[in-house]
Coordinates of C-alpha atoms in Angstrom, one line a residue:
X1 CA 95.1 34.0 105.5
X2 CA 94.9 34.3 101.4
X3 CA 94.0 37.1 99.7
X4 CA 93.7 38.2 96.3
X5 CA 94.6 42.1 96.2
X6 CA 93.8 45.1 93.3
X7 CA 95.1 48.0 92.7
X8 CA 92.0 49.7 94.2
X9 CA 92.3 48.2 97.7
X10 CA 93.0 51.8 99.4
X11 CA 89.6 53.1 97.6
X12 CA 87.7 50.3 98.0
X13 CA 87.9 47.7 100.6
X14 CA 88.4 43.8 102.1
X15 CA 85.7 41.1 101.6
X16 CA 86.1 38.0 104.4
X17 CA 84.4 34.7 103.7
X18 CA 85.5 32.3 106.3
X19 CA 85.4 29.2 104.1
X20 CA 87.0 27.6 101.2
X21 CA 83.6 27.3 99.1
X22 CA 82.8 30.8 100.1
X23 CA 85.9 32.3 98.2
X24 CA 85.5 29.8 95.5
X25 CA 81.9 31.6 95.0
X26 CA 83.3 34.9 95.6
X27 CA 86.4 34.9 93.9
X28 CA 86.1 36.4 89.4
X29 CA 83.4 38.9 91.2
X30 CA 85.1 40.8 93.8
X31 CA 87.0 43.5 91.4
X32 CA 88.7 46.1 93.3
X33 CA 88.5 45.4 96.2
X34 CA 91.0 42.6 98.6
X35 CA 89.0 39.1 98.9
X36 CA 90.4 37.3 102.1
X37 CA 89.5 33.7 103.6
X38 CA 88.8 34.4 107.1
X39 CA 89.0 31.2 108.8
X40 CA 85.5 29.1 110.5
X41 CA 84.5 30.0 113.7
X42 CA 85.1 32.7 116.4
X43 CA 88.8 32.1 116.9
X44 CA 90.0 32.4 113.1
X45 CA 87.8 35.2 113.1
X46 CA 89.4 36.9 116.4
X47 CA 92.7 36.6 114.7
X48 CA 91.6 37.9 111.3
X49 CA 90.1 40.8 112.6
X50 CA 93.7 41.2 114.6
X51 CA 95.0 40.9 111.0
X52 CA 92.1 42.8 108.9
X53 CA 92.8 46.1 111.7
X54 CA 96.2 46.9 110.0
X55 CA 95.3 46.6 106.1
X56 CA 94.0 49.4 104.3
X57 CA 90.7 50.0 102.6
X58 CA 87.8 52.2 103.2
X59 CA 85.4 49.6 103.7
X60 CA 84.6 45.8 105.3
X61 CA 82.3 43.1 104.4
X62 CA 81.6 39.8 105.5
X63 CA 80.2 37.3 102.9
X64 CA 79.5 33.7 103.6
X65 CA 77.0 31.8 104.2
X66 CA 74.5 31.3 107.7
X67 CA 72.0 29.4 108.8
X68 CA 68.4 30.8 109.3
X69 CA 66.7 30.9 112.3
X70 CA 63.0 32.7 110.7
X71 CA 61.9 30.1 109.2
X72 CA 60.4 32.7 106.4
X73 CA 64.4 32.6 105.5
X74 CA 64.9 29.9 103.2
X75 CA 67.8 28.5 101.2
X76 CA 69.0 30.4 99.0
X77 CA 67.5 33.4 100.2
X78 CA 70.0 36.1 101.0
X79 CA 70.4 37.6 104.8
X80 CA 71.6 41.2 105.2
X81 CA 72.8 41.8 109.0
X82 CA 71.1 45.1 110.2
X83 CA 73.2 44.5 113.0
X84 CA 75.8 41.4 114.3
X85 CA 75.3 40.1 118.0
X86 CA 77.4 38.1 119.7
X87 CA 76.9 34.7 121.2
X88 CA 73.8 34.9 123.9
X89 CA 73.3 39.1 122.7
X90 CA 75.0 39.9 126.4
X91 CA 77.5 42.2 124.6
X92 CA 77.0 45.1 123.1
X93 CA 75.9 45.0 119.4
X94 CA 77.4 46.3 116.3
X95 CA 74.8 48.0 113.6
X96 CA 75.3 48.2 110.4
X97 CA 73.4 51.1 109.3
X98 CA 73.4 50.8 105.3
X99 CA 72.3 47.5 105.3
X100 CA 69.0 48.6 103.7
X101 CA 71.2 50.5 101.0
X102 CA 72.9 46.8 100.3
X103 CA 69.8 44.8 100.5
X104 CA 67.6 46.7 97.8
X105 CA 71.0 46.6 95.7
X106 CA 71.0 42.6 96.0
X107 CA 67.0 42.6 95.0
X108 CA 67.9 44.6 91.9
X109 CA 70.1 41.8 91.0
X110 CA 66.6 39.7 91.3
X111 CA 68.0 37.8 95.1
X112 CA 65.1 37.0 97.6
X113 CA 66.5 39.4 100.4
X114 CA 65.5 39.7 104.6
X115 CA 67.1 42.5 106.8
X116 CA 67.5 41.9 110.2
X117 CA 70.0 41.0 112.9
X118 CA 72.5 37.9 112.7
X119 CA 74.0 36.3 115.9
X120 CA 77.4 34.4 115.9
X121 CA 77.8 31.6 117.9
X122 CA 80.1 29.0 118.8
X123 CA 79.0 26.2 117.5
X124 CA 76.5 25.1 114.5
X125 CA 73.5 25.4 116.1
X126 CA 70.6 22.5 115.3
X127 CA 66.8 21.8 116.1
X128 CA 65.4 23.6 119.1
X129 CA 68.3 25.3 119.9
X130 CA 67.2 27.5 117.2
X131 CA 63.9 28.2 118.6
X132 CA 66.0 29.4 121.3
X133 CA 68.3 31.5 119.7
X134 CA 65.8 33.7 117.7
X135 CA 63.7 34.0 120.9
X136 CA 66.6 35.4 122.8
X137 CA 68.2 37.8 120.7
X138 CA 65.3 38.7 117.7
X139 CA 68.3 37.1 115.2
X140 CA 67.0 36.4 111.9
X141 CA 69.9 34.1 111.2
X142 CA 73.1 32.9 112.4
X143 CA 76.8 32.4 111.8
X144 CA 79.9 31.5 113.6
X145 CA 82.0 34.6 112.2
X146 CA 80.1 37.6 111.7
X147 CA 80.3 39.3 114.9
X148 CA 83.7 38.2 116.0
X149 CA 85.0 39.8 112.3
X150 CA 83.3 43.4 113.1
X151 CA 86.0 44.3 115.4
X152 CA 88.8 44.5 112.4
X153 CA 86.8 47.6 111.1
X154 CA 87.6 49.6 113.7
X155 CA 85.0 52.5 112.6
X156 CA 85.4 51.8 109.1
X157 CA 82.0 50.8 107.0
X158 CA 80.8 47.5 107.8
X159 CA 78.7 45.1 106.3
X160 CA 77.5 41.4 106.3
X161 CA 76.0 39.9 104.0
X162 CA 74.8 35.8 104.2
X163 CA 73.4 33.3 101.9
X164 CA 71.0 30.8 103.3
X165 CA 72.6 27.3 103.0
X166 CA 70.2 25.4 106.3
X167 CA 67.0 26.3 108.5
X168 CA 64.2 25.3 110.7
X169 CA 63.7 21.2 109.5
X170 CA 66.4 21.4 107.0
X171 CA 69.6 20.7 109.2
X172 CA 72.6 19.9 107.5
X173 CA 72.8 16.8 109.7
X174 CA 70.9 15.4 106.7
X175 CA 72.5 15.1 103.6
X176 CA 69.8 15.7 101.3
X177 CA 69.4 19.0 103.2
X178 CA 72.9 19.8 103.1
X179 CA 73.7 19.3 99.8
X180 CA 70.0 21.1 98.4
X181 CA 70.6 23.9 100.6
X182 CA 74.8 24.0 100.3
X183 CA 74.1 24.5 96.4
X184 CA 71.3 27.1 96.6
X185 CA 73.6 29.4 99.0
X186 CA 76.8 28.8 96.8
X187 CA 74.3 30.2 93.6
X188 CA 72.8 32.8 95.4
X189 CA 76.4 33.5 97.0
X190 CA 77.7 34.2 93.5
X191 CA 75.0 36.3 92.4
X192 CA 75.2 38.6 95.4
X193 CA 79.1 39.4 95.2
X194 CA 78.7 42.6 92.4
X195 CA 76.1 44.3 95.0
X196 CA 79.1 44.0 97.9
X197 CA 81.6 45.5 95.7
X198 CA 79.3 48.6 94.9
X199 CA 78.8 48.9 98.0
X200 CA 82.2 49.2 98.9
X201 CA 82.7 51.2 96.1
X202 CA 80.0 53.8 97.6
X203 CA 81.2 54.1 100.8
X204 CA 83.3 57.5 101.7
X205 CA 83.1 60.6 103.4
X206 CA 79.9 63.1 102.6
X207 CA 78.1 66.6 103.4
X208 CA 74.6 66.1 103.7
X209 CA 72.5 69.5 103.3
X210 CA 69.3 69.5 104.7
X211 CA 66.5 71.5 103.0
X212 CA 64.4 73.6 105.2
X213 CA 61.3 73.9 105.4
X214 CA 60.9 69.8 104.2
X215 CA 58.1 67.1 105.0
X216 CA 54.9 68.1 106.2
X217 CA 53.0 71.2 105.8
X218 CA 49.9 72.5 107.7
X219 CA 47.3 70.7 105.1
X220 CA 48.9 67.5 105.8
X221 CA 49.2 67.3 109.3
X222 CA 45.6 68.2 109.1
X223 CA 44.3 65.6 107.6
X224 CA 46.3 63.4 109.0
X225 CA 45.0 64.0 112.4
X226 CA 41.6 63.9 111.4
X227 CA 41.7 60.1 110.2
X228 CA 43.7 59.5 113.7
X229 CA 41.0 61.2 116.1
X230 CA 38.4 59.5 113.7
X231 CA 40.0 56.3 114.4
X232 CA 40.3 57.3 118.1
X233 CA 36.7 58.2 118.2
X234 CA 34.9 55.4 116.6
X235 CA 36.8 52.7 116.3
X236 CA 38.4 51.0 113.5
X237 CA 37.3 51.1 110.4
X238 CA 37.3 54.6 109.3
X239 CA 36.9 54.7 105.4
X240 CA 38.8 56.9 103.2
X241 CA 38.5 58.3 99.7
X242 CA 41.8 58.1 97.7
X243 CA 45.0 58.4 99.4
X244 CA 44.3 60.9 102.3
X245 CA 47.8 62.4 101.2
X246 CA 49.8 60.9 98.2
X247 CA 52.9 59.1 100.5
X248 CA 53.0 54.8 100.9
X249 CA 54.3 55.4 104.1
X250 CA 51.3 57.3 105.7
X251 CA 48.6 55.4 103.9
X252 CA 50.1 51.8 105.1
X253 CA 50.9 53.1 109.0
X254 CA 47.3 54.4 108.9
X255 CA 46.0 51.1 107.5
X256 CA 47.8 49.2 110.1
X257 CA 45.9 51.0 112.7
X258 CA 42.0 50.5 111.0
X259 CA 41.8 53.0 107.9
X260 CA 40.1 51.5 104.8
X261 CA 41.3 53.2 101.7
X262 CA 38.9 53.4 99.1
X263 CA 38.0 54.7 95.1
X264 CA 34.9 56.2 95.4
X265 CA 32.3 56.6 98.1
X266 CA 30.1 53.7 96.8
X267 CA 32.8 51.3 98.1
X268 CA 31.8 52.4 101.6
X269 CA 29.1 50.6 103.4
X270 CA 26.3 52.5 104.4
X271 CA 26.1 55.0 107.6
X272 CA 30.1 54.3 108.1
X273 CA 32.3 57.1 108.8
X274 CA 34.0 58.5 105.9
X275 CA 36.7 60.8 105.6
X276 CA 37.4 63.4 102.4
X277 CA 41.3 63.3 101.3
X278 CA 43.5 66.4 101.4
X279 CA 42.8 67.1 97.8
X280 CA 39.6 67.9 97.8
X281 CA 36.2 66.3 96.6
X282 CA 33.9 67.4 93.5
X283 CA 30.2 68.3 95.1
X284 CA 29.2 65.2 92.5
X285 CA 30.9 63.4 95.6
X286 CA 29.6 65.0 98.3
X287 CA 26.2 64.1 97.0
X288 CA 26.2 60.3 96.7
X289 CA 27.8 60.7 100.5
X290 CA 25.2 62.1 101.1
X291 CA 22.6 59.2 99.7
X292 CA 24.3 56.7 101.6
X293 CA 24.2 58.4 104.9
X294 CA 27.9 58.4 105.5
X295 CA 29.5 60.5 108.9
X296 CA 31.6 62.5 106.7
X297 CA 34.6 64.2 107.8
X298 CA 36.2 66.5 105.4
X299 CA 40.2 66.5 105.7
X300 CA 40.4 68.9 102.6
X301 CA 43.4 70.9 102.7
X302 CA 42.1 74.8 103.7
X303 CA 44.2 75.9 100.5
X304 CA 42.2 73.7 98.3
X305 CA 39.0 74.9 99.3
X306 CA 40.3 78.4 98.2
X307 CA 40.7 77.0 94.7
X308 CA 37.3 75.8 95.2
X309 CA 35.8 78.8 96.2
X310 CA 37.3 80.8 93.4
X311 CA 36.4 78.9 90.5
X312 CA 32.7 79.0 91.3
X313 CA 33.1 82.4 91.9
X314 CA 34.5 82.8 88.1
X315 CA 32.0 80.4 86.9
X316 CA 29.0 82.3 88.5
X317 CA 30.2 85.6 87.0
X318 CA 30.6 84.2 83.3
X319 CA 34.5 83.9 83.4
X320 CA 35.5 80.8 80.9
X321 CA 38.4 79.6 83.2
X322 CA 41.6 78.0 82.2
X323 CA 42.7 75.5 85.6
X324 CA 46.5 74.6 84.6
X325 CA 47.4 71.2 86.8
X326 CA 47.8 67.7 85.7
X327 CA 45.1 65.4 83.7
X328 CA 44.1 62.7 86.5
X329 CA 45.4 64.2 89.6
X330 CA 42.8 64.1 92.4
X331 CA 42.6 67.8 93.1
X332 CA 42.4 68.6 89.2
X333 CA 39.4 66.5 89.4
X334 CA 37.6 68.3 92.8
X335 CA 38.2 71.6 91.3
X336 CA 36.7 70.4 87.7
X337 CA 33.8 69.2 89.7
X338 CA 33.1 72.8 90.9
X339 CA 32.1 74.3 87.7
X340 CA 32.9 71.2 85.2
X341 CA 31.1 74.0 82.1
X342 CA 33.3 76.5 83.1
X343 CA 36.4 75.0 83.8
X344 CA 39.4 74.4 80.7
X345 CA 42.7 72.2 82.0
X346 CA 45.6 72.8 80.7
X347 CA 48.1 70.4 81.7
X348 CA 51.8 72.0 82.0
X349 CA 53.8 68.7 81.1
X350 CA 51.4 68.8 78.1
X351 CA 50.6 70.7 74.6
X352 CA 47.4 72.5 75.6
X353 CA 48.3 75.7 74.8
X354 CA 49.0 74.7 71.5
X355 CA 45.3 73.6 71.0
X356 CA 43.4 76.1 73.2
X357 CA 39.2 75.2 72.4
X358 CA 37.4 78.8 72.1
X359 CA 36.0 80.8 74.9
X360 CA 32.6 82.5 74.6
X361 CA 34.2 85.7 75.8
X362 CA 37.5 86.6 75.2
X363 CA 37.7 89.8 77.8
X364 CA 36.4 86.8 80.6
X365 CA 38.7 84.6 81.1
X366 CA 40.4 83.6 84.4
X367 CA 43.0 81.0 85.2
X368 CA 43.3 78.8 88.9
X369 CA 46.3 76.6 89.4
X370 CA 46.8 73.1 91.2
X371 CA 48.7 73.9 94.5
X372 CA 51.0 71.7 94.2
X373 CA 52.6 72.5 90.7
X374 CA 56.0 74.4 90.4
X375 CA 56.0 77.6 90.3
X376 CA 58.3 78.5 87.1
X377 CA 55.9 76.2 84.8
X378 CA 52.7 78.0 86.1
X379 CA 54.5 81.3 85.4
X380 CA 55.4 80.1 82.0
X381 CA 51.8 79.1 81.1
X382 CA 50.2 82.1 82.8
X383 CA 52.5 84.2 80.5
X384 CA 51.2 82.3 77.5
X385 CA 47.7 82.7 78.1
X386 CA 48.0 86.8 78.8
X387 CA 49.9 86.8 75.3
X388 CA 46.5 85.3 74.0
X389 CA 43.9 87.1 76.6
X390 CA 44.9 90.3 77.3
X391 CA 42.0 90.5 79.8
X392 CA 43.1 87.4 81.4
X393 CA 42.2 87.7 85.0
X394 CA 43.6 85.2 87.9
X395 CA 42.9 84.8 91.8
X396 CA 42.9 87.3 94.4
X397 CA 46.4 85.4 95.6
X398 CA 48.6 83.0 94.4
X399 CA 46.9 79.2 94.2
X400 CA 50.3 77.5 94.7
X401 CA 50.6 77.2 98.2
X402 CA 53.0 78.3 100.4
X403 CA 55.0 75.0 101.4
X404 CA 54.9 73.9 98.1
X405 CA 56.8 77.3 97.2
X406 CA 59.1 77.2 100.4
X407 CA 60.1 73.6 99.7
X408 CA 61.3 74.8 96.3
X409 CA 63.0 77.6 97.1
X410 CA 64.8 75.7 99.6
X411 CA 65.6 73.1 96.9
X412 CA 67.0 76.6 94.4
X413 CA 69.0 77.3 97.5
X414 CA 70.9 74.4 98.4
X415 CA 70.7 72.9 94.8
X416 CA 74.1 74.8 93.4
X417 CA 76.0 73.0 96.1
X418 CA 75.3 69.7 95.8
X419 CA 76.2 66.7 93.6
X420 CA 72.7 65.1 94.2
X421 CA 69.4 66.1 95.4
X422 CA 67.4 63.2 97.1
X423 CA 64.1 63.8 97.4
X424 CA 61.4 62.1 99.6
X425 CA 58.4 61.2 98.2
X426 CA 56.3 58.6 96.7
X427 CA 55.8 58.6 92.9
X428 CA 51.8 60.3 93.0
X429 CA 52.9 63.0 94.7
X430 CA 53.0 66.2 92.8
X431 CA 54.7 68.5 94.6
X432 CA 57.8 66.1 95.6
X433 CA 58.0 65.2 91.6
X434 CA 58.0 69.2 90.9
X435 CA 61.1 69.3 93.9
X436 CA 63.1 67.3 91.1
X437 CA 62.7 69.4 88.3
X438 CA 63.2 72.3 90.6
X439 CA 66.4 70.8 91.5
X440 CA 67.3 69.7 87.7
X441 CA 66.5 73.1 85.9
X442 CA 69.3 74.4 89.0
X443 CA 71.5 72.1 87.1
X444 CA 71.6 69.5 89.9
X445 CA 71.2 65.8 89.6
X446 CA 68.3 64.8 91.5
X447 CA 66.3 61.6 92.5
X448 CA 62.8 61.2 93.5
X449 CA 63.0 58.0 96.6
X450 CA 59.8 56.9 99.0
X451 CA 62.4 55.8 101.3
X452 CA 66.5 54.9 101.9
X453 CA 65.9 51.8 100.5
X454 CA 65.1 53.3 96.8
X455 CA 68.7 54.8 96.9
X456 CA 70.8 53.1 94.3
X457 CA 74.5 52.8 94.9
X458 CA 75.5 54.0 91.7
X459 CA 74.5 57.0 92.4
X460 CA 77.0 57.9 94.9
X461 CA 80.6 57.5 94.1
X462 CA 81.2 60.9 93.3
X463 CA 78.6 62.2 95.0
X464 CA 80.3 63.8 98.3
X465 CA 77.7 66.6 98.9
X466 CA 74.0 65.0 99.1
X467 CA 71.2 67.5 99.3
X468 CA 68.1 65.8 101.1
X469 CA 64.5 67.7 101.6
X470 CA 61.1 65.4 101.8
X471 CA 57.8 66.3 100.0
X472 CA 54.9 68.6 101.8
X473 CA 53.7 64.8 102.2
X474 CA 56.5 62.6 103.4
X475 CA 57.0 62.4 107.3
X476 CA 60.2 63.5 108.7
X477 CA 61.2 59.8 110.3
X478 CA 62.4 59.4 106.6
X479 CA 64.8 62.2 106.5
X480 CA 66.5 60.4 109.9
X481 CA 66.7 57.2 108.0
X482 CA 68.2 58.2 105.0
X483 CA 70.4 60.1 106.7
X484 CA 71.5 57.0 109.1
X485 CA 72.1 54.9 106.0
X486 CA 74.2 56.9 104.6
X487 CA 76.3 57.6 107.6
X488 CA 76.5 54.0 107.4
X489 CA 78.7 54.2 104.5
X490 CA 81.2 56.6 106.2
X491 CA 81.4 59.8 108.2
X492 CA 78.9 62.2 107.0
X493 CA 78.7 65.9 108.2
X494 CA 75.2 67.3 108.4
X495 CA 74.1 71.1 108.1
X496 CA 70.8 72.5 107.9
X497 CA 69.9 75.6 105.8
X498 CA 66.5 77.3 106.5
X499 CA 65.3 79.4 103.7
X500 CA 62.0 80.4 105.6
X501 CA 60.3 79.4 109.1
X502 CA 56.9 77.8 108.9
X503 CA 54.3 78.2 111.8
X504 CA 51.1 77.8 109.9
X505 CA 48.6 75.5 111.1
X506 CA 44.8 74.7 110.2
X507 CA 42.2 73.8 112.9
X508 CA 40.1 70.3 112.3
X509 CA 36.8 70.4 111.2
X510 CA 33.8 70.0 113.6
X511 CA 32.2 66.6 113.3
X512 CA 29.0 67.2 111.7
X513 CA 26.2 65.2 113.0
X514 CA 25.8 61.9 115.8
X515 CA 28.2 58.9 114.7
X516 CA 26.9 56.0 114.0
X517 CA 26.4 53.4 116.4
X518 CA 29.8 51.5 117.1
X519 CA 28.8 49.6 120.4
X520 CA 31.5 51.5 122.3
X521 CA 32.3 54.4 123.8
X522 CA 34.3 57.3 122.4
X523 CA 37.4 57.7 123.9
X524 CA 37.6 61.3 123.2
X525 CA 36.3 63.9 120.8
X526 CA 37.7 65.5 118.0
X527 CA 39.2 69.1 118.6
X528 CA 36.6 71.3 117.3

């Protein structure tokens, strides 16, 4: 065994390539951490891992380079284990739970990256055998070190990462193969070993601090369900208008089981069944659905409608009415529609109150808010306006609505303790965007992610108290894999704090007149 050691080694960690040619690509890239030749094959790696048990460092990664066995994995492409398997997969298997942490690092560097299990065999493993191999255990890919090596970190973090060098009809039994593929894996080899030292350099102990109440609110669920029943009932597809909640997640599991997501109701064929998003419609729409004989179901969120409701009672009574939310967002749009002469936007992120247009009568003048806004900045601009109306006039309750304001006040509450905030979300959503600036103007550094695999490992040395809380639109399966991932860089202690308990919940909306014909019989019916 060779090594080449830094000062670092106790805070870092050990890199093992089993070959020559595998250090050679590794070595003038691995800074701070102990680069070690392994040895080829399961009984070099046996006794390295003997050897690798007794050396310090926080962390352990495998680099080298494998064979694929998907034949989507190409040379040169870059393998990250999600877990290593031994031989036939008869023993147990070793995960490694921040390989999707690893992998998006590699794709920042611009590498073509898979995630999935790698099994260590024996032997090189050629033709059919293959075939065989991937059938039997699910591998992705395969090795003659990997698994064998996971036993020298003995609980410590563990990763694997493998360049492509051969594959399905590229053997290295034929040179031109061999050499092609050898050189692509050696590049790609290079190029990978910065990610593995950040991630070494991430790994560590942490405290992560659930948020509560996070993910889903009432609205949400809501209209969730109703595109699931409407799937149940009539059968894939079931159009939608606009994102029926703003999270990539939720839209692509519900198009993976028949929803159609659409712009505008003229995208949707004739007599179909239609569903309204959770932010609401403008009657405009509701009209031309109408025309075109659509089944609609409406899965706008109860909380919405109140908005609705509200600023055509202000329009009907004269009221010139300021609506503060954000130019182009879909429920800024349904509530416009209501009353589109009455209705003024101001946007809080931009310099409408600087340029206000006159108001017919100064003593009627309302303001209605986007739910989904924070609730500092809508206090700021509702102060502003009363400076300039004194008759100013708002609704009968606050518009924001209430998960949006328990999610930030559980974001105020844990923000003081933490180094980081992640929060779950996708980029459209409002009120997970608003959860960051909630946690920034607490003087915490926060980051907006869809998913663990938007967490960059930068961010994280340092970083040993993570607070974690998901949008009123993100599912709570994310929060579980975020919090595996990192757990995959080292022990992390997990505590909960509740601001508030949540038990609201809206009932679905009746279905309003006979389907249309689907040659099939429903399975069930909605809840009315």
């Amino acid at each position: 065994m060779s090594g080449q050691a830094h000062p670092m080694l106790d805070e870092q960690g050990l890199v093992l390539a089993p070959l020559p040619v595998e250090v050679a690509a590794l070595r003038g890239s691995i800074r701070g951490a102990m680069l070690i030749r392994a040895g080829a094959g399961p009984r070099a790696a046996a006794a390295t891992a003997e050897r690798v048990r007794r050396l310090p460092g926080r962390a352990v990664a495998v680099a080298g380079f494998c064979g694929a066995l998907d034949p989507d994995v190409r040379p040169g492409n870059v393998v990250v284990a999600s877990e290593v398997i031994r031989g036939g997969g008869d023993e147990p298997r070793v995960r490694c739970p921040s390989a999707p942490l690893l992998a998006a690092e590699l794709r920042r560097l611009g590498l073509r990256v898979h995630v999935g299990p790698v099994v260590s065999t024996d032997r090189i493993v050629r033709g059919a055998e293959r075939q065989r191999l991937r059938r039997s255990t699910g591998a992705i890919a395969v090795d003659m070190e990997s698994a064998f090596l996971a036993a020298g970190a003995q609980g410590r973090p563990f990763a694997v990462v493998r360049t492509v060098s051969d594959g399905p009809g590229r053997d290295l039994t034929n040179p031109v193969h061999a050499v092609a593929g050898g050189t692509r894996a050696f590049v790609a080899l290079r190029r990978a070993a910065p990610a593995v030292v950040r991630w070494a350099s991430a790994v560590g102990p942490r405290r992560v601090l659930l948020a509560g109440p996070r993910s889903f609110c009432a609205g949400v669920e809501r209209a969730i369900e109703i595109v699931e029943r409407a799937l149940d009932r009539y059968g894939a597809p079931v159009y939608v208008r606009k994102q029926i909640v703003h999270n990539v997640h939720v839209v692509r599991d519900l198009e993976h089981r028949g929803a159609v997501f659409v712009d505008e109701v003229d995208d949707i064929p004739e007599g179909s069944v239609a569903v309204f998003s959770a932010h609401g419609v403008s009657p405009e729409v509701r009209r031309v659905a109408a025309t075109r004989d659509l089944q609609v179901l409406d899965a706008t969120c109860p909380l919405v409608t109140k908005v609705h409701t509200e600023a055509r009672r202000f329009a009907r009574t004269g009221y010139t009415v300021f609506l503060i939310g954000h130019d182009g967002h879909e429920e800024v749009e349904g509530t416009t529609g209501e009353a589109p002469g009455a209705i003024r936007l101001i946007d809080p992120e931009g310099d409408g109150l600087s340029d206000l247009p006159p108001v017919d009568d100064p003593g009627r003048v309302a303001y209605l808010t986007q739910t989904t806004l924070a609730v500092d900045e809508v206090r700021h601009v509702v102060g502003e306006l009363g400076e300039r109306f004194p008759a100013l006039t708002g609704p009968g309750s606050d518009d924001i609505c209430y998960a949006t304001q328990n999610r930030q006040d559980a974001v105020t509450a844990l923000a003081q303790e933490c180094d980081l905030m992640l929060v779950i979300g996708s980029g459209n959503s409002s009120n997970s965007r608003r959860l960051v600036e909630v946690a920034e103007r607490s003087g915490c550094r926060a980051r907006l992610i869809d998913d663990e695999g938007d967490i960059d490992l930068a961010w994280l040395p340092g970083a040993r108290t993570i607070g974690l809380t998901a949008g009123a639109s993100a599912p709570e399966v994310l929060i579980d894999r975020v919090i595996d991932a990192l757990g995959g860089l080292g022990a992390s202690e997990v505590q909960e704090r509740q601001v508030v308990e949540e038990s609201a919940r809206f009932t679905l909306p009746p279905a309003r007149r006979t389907p249309p014909d689907r040659n099939r019989t429903p399975t069930h019916a909605p809840t009315q």
